[in-house]
Amino acid sequence: MDWGNLDTNGDGTWTAEESERDEMNMGCHLGILLVDLFRSAVSGLKQDALDASSAADIRLTLPLSVVQGQAIPQNYFTWWRGLVGMCQYGTADLCEDMMRRGTFSFLLQEDMAFMRGGVSDIDSALKYCKRLLQPGGICDDALP
C-alpha cells in the first residue's frame, strides 16, 4: 500500500478526513472502506501501546493525533503495517522460528526506540511475538 495514496496532501500524516475522502479510491482496491482501515490502524496502535505498557511496565506514548483518532504519522502507520504482517503468521507456535529468521531484529535498532512494543532484547521480542499471536492477543483484538 503506497503511503502517497493515503496521505494525499503529503504532510506526513494520514488523517481521518483523508480516509473519509478516499481520493485515490483505495477502498475499492482493498475491498474495505478506507475509513474502516484507518479506524483499525488507530485501534491497533492503541492496543499495542496498552499491551507494551502492561507487559513491559513502560509507558509507550502515542501522538495525541493517534489517541484522538484524528491522524496517524507515517512511522506509526509503518509500525501498524508490521503488526498486520505479523498477525498473518497465525499462531504463537511460530514465534521461535521467526526469531531464528531475524524477524524482530529491526525492533532492536536505535531508530525504533519510539515504539518497539516493549521489546528491548531477544527474550522480550519472543514474549512480544507470543502476546501478538496468542488467542485473545493483539491480533485478535485490534486488527482487521
Coordinates of N, CA and C in Angstrom, one line a residue:
M1 N 0.9 -1.2 0.0 CA 0.0 0.0 0.0 C 0.9 1.2 0.0
D2 N 0.8 2.0 -1.0 CA 1.6 3.2 -1.2 C 1.1 4.3 -0.2
W3 N 2.0 4.8 0.6 CA 1.7 5.9 1.6 C 1.1 7.1 0.9
G4 N 1.6 7.4 -0.3 CA 1.0 8.6 -1.1 C -0.4 8.4 -1.4
N5 N -0.9 7.2 -1.5 CA -2.4 7.0 -1.7 C -3.2 7.3 -0.5
L6 N -2.6 7.3 0.7 CA -3.3 7.6 1.9 C -3.1 9.0 2.4
D7 N -1.8 9.4 2.4 CA -1.5 10.8 2.8 C -1.5 11.7 1.6
T8 N -2.7 12.0 1.1 CA -2.9 12.6 -0.2 C -2.4 14.1 -0.3
N9 N -2.3 14.7 0.9 CA -1.7 16.1 0.9 C -0.2 16.1 1.1
G10 N 0.4 15.0 1.4 CA 1.8 14.9 1.5 C 2.4 15.5 2.8
D11 N 1.6 15.7 3.8 CA 2.1 16.3 5.1 C 2.8 15.4 6.1
G12 N 2.9 14.1 5.7 CA 3.5 13.1 6.6 C 2.5 12.4 7.6
T13 N 1.3 12.8 7.5 CA 0.3 12.1 8.4 C -0.9 11.7 7.5
W14 N -1.5 10.6 7.8 CA -2.8 10.2 7.2 C -3.9 10.5 8.2
T15 N -4.8 11.4 7.7 CA -5.9 11.9 8.6 C -7.2 11.1 8.4
A16 N -8.0 11.2 9.4 CA -9.4 10.7 9.3 C -10.1 11.3 8.1
E17 N -9.9 12.6 7.9 CA -10.6 13.2 6.7 C -10.1 12.6 5.4
E18 N -8.8 12.4 5.3 CA -8.3 11.8 4.1 C -8.8 10.4 3.9
S19 N -9.0 9.6 5.0 CA -9.6 8.3 4.8 C -11.0 8.4 4.4
E20 N -11.8 9.4 4.9 CA -13.2 9.5 4.5 C -13.3 9.9 3.0
R21 N -12.4 10.8 2.6 CA -12.5 11.3 1.2 C -12.1 10.2 0.2
D22 N -11.1 9.4 0.6 CA -10.5 8.3 -0.2 C -10.4 8.7 -1.7
E23 N -9.6 9.8 -1.9 CA -9.4 10.4 -3.2 C -8.9 9.4 -4.2
M24 N -8.1 8.5 -3.8 CA -7.4 7.5 -4.7 C -8.3 6.3 -4.9
N25 N -9.5 6.2 -4.3 CA -10.4 5.1 -4.4 C -9.7 3.8 -3.9
M26 N -8.9 3.9 -2.9 CA -8.2 2.7 -2.3 C -9.2 1.7 -1.7
G27 N -10.3 2.2 -1.1 CA -11.2 1.3 -0.6 C -11.7 0.2 -1.6
C28 N -11.9 0.6 -2.8 CA -12.4 -0.3 -3.8 C -11.3 -1.3 -4.1
H29 N -10.0 -0.8 -4.2 CA -8.9 -1.7 -4.5 C -8.6 -2.7 -3.3
L30 N -8.8 -2.3 -2.1 CA -8.6 -3.1 -0.9 C -9.7 -4.0 -0.5
G31 N -10.9 -3.6 -0.9 CA -12.1 -4.3 -0.5 C -12.6 -4.0 0.9
I32 N -12.2 -2.9 1.4 CA -12.6 -2.4 2.7 C -12.7 -0.9 2.6
L33 N -13.6 -0.3 3.3 CA -13.7 1.1 3.3 C -12.4 1.7 4.0
L34 N -11.9 2.7 3.3 CA -10.6 3.3 3.8 C -10.8 3.8 5.2
V35 N -11.9 4.4 5.5 CA -12.2 4.9 6.9 C -12.2 3.7 7.9
D36 N -12.6 2.6 7.5 CA -12.6 1.4 8.4 C -11.1 1.0 8.6
L37 N -10.3 1.0 7.6 CA -8.9 0.7 7.7 C -8.2 1.7 8.6
F38 N -8.5 3.0 8.5 CA -8.0 4.0 9.4 C -8.3 3.7 10.8
R39 N -9.6 3.5 11.1 CA -10.0 3.2 12.5 C -9.3 2.0 13.0
S40 N -9.1 0.9 12.2 CA -8.5 -0.3 12.6 C -7.0 0.0 13.0
A41 N -6.4 0.8 12.2 CA -5.0 1.2 12.4 C -4.9 2.0 13.8
V42 N -5.7 2.9 14.0 CA -5.8 3.6 15.3 C -6.0 2.7 16.4
S43 N -6.9 1.8 16.3 CA -7.2 0.8 17.3 C -6.1 -0.1 17.6
G44 N -5.4 -0.6 16.5 CA -4.3 -1.5 16.7 C -3.1 -0.8 17.4
L45 N -2.9 0.5 17.0 CA -1.8 1.2 17.7 C -2.1 1.4 19.2
K46 N -3.3 1.8 19.5 CA -3.7 1.9 20.9 C -3.5 0.6 21.7
Q47 N -4.0 -0.4 21.1 CA -3.9 -1.7 21.7 C -2.5 -2.2 22.0
D48 N -1.6 -1.9 21.0 CA -0.2 -2.3 21.1 C 0.4 -1.5 22.2
A49 N 0.1 -0.2 22.3 CA 0.7 0.7 23.3 C 0.2 0.2 24.7
L50 N -1.0 -0.1 24.8 CA -1.6 -0.6 26.1 C -0.9 -1.9 26.5
D51 N -0.7 -2.8 25.5 CA 0.0 -4.1 25.8 C 1.4 -3.9 26.2
A52 N 2.1 -3.0 25.5 CA 3.5 -2.7 25.9 C 3.6 -2.1 27.3
S53 N 2.7 -1.2 27.6 CA 2.7 -0.6 28.9 C 2.4 -1.6 30.0
S54 N 1.5 -2.5 29.8 CA 1.3 -3.5 30.9 C 2.3 -4.6 30.9
A55 N 2.8 -5.1 29.8 CA 3.8 -6.2 29.8 C 5.2 -5.8 30.2
A56 N 5.6 -4.6 29.7 CA 7.0 -4.2 30.0 C 7.1 -3.1 31.1
D57 N 5.9 -2.8 31.7 CA 5.9 -1.8 32.7 C 6.6 -0.5 32.3
I58 N 6.2 -0.1 31.0 CA 6.7 1.2 30.5 C 5.5 1.9 30.0
R59 N 5.6 3.2 29.8 CA 4.6 4.0 29.2 C 4.9 4.3 27.8
L60 N 4.3 3.6 26.9 CA 4.5 3.8 25.4 C 3.6 5.0 25.0
T61 N 4.1 6.1 24.7 CA 3.3 7.3 24.4 C 3.0 7.3 22.9
L62 N 1.8 7.5 22.6 CA 1.3 7.7 21.2 C 1.1 9.2 21.0
P63 N 1.3 9.7 19.7 CA 1.0 11.0 19.4 C -0.5 11.3 19.8
L64 N -0.8 12.5 20.2 CA -2.2 12.9 20.5 C -3.1 12.7 19.4
S65 N -2.6 12.9 18.1 CA -3.5 12.8 17.0 C -3.9 11.3 16.8
V66 N -3.1 10.3 17.2 CA -3.5 8.9 17.2 C -4.5 8.6 18.3
V67 N -4.2 9.1 19.5 CA -5.0 8.8 20.6 C -6.4 9.4 20.4
Q68 N -6.5 10.5 19.7 CA -7.8 11.1 19.4 C -8.5 10.6 18.2
G69 N -7.8 9.7 17.4 CA -8.3 9.2 16.2 C -8.4 10.2 15.1
Q70 N -7.5 11.1 15.1 CA -7.5 12.2 14.0 C -6.5 12.0 12.9
A71 N -5.3 11.5 13.3 CA -4.3 11.3 12.2 C -3.2 10.3 12.7
I72 N -2.6 9.7 11.7 CA -1.5 8.7 12.0 C -0.3 9.2 11.3
P73 N 0.8 9.5 12.0 CA 2.1 9.8 11.3 C 2.6 8.6 10.6
Q74 N 3.4 8.8 9.5 CA 3.8 7.7 8.7 C 4.6 6.6 9.4
N75 N 5.5 7.0 10.3 CA 6.2 6.0 11.0 C 5.3 5.1 11.9
Y76 N 4.3 5.6 12.4 CA 3.3 4.8 13.2 C 2.5 3.9 12.3
F77 N 2.1 4.4 11.1 CA 1.4 3.6 10.2 C 2.3 2.4 9.7
T78 N 3.6 2.7 9.5 CA 4.5 1.6 9.1 C 4.6 0.6 10.2
W79 N 4.6 1.0 11.5 CA 4.6 0.1 12.6 C 3.4 -0.8 12.6
W80 N 2.2 -0.2 12.4 CA 1.0 -0.9 12.3 C 1.0 -1.9 11.2
R81 N 1.5 -1.5 10.0 CA 1.5 -2.5 8.9 C 2.4 -3.7 9.3
G82 N 3.4 -3.5 10.0 CA 4.2 -4.6 10.5 C 3.5 -5.5 11.4
L83 N 2.6 -4.9 12.3 CA 1.8 -5.7 13.2 C 0.8 -6.6 12.3
V84 N 0.2 -6.0 11.3 CA -0.7 -6.7 10.4 C 0.1 -7.9 9.8
G85 N 1.3 -7.6 9.3 CA 2.1 -8.7 8.7 C 2.4 -9.8 9.7
M86 N 2.7 -9.4 10.9 CA 2.9 -10.5 12.0 C 1.7 -11.3 12.2
C87 N 0.6 -10.7 12.2 CA -0.7 -11.4 12.5 C -1.0 -12.4 11.5
Q88 N -0.5 -12.2 10.3 CA -0.8 -13.2 9.2 C 0.0 -14.5 9.4
Y89 N 1.0 -14.5 10.3 CA 1.7 -15.7 10.6 C 0.8 -16.8 11.2
G90 N -0.2 -16.3 12.0 CA -1.2 -17.3 12.5 C -1.1 -17.6 14.0
T91 N -0.1 -18.4 14.4 CA -0.1 -18.8 15.8 C 1.2 -18.5 16.5
A92 N 1.1 -18.5 17.8 CA 2.3 -18.2 18.7 C 3.4 -19.3 18.6
D93 N 3.0 -20.4 18.1 CA 3.9 -21.6 17.9 C 5.0 -21.2 16.9
L94 N 4.8 -20.3 16.1 CA 5.8 -19.9 15.0 C 6.8 -18.9 15.5
C95 N 6.6 -18.4 16.7 CA 7.5 -17.3 17.1 C 8.9 -17.6 17.2
E96 N 9.3 -18.8 17.7 CA 10.7 -19.2 17.8 C 11.3 -19.2 16.4
D97 N 10.6 -19.8 15.4 CA 11.1 -19.8 14.1 C 11.3 -18.4 13.5
M98 N 10.4 -17.5 13.8 CA 10.5 -16.1 13.3 C 11.7 -15.5 13.9
M99 N 12.0 -15.8 15.2 CA 13.2 -15.2 15.9 C 14.4 -15.7 15.2
R100 N 14.5 -17.0 14.9 CA 15.7 -17.6 14.2 C 15.9 -16.9 12.9
R101 N 14.8 -16.5 12.2 CA 15.0 -15.8 10.9 C 15.3 -14.3 11.0
G102 N 15.3 -13.8 12.2 CA 15.6 -12.4 12.4 C 14.5 -11.5 12.2
T103 N 13.2 -12.0 12.3 CA 12.1 -11.1 12.0 C 12.0 -9.9 12.9
F104 N 12.5 -10.1 14.2 CA 12.3 -9.0 15.1 C 13.6 -8.1 15.3
S105 N 14.6 -8.4 14.5 CA 15.9 -7.6 14.7 C 15.7 -6.1 14.5
F106 N 14.7 -5.7 13.6 CA 14.5 -4.3 13.4 C 14.0 -3.6 14.7
L107 N 13.4 -4.3 15.6 CA 12.9 -3.7 16.8 C 14.1 -3.3 17.7
L108 N 15.2 -3.9 17.6 CA 16.4 -3.6 18.4 C 17.2 -2.4 17.9
Q109 N 16.8 -1.9 16.7 CA 17.5 -0.7 16.2 C 17.2 0.6 16.9
E110 N 18.2 1.4 17.0 CA 18.0 2.7 17.8 C 16.9 3.5 17.2
D111 N 16.7 3.6 15.9 CA 15.7 4.5 15.3 C 14.2 3.9 15.6
M112 N 14.1 2.8 16.2 CA 12.8 2.2 16.5 C 12.5 2.4 18.0
A113 N 13.3 3.2 18.7 CA 13.2 3.4 20.1 C 11.8 4.0 20.5
F114 N 11.2 4.7 19.6 CA 9.9 5.4 19.9 C 8.8 4.5 20.1
M115 N 8.9 3.3 19.6 CA 7.9 2.3 19.9 C 8.5 0.9 20.1
R116 N 8.5 -0.1 19.7 CA 9.0 -1.4 20.0 C 8.1 -2.3 20.7
G117 N 7.0 -2.0 21.2 CA 6.1 -2.9 21.8 C 6.7 -3.4 23.1
G118 N 7.6 -2.7 23.8 CA 8.2 -3.1 25.0 C 9.4 -4.0 24.8
V119 N 9.9 -4.1 23.5 CA 11.0 -5.0 23.2 C 12.3 -4.3 23.5
S120 N 13.2 -5.0 24.2 CA 14.5 -4.4 24.5 C 15.6 -5.4 24.2
D121 N 15.3 -6.7 24.1 CA 16.2 -7.7 23.8 C 15.5 -8.9 23.2
I122 N 16.3 -10.0 22.9 CA 15.7 -11.2 22.2 C 14.6 -11.8 23.0
D123 N 14.8 -12.0 24.3 CA 13.8 -12.6 25.2 C 12.5 -11.8 25.2
S124 N 12.6 -10.5 25.3 CA 11.3 -9.7 25.3 C 10.7 -9.7 23.9
A125 N 11.5 -9.8 22.8 CA 10.9 -9.9 21.5 C 10.1 -11.2 21.3
L126 N 10.6 -12.3 21.9 CA 9.9 -13.5 21.8 C 8.6 -13.4 22.6
K127 N 8.6 -12.8 23.7 CA 7.4 -12.7 24.5 C 6.4 -11.8 23.8
Y128 N 6.9 -10.7 23.1 CA 6.0 -9.8 22.4 C 5.3 -10.6 21.3
C129 N 6.1 -11.4 20.5 CA 5.5 -12.2 19.4 C 4.4 -13.0 20.0
K130 N 4.6 -13.7 21.1 CA 3.6 -14.6 21.6 C 2.4 -13.8 22.1
R131 N 2.6 -12.6 22.6 CA 1.4 -11.8 23.0 C 0.6 -11.3 21.8
L132 N 1.3 -11.1 20.7 CA 0.6 -10.7 19.5 C -0.3 -11.8 19.0
L133 N 0.3 -13.0 18.9 CA -0.3 -14.1 18.2 C -1.2 -15.1 19.1
Q134 N -1.1 -15.0 20.4 CA -1.9 -15.9 21.2 C -3.4 -15.6 21.1
P135 N -4.2 -16.6 21.3 CA -5.7 -16.3 21.2 C -6.0 -15.2 22.2
G136 N -6.8 -14.3 21.7 CA -7.1 -13.1 22.6 C -6.1 -12.0 22.6
G137 N -5.0 -12.2 21.8 CA -3.9 -11.3 21.8 C -4.2 -10.1 20.9
I138 N -3.2 -9.3 20.7 CA -3.4 -8.0 19.9 C -4.0 -8.3 18.6
C139 N -3.5 -9.4 17.9 CA -4.0 -9.7 16.6 C -5.5 -10.0 16.6
D140 N -6.0 -10.7 17.6 CA -7.4 -11.0 17.7 C -8.2 -9.7 18.1
D141 N -7.7 -8.9 18.9 CA -8.4 -7.7 19.4 C -8.5 -6.5 18.6
A142 N -7.4 -6.2 17.8 CA -7.3 -4.9 17.3 C -7.0 -4.8 15.8
L143 N -6.9 -5.8 15.1 CA -6.6 -5.7 13.7 C -7.7 -6.2 12.8
P144 N -7.7 -5.8 11.5 CA -8.8 -6.1 10.6 C -8.8 -7.6 10.3

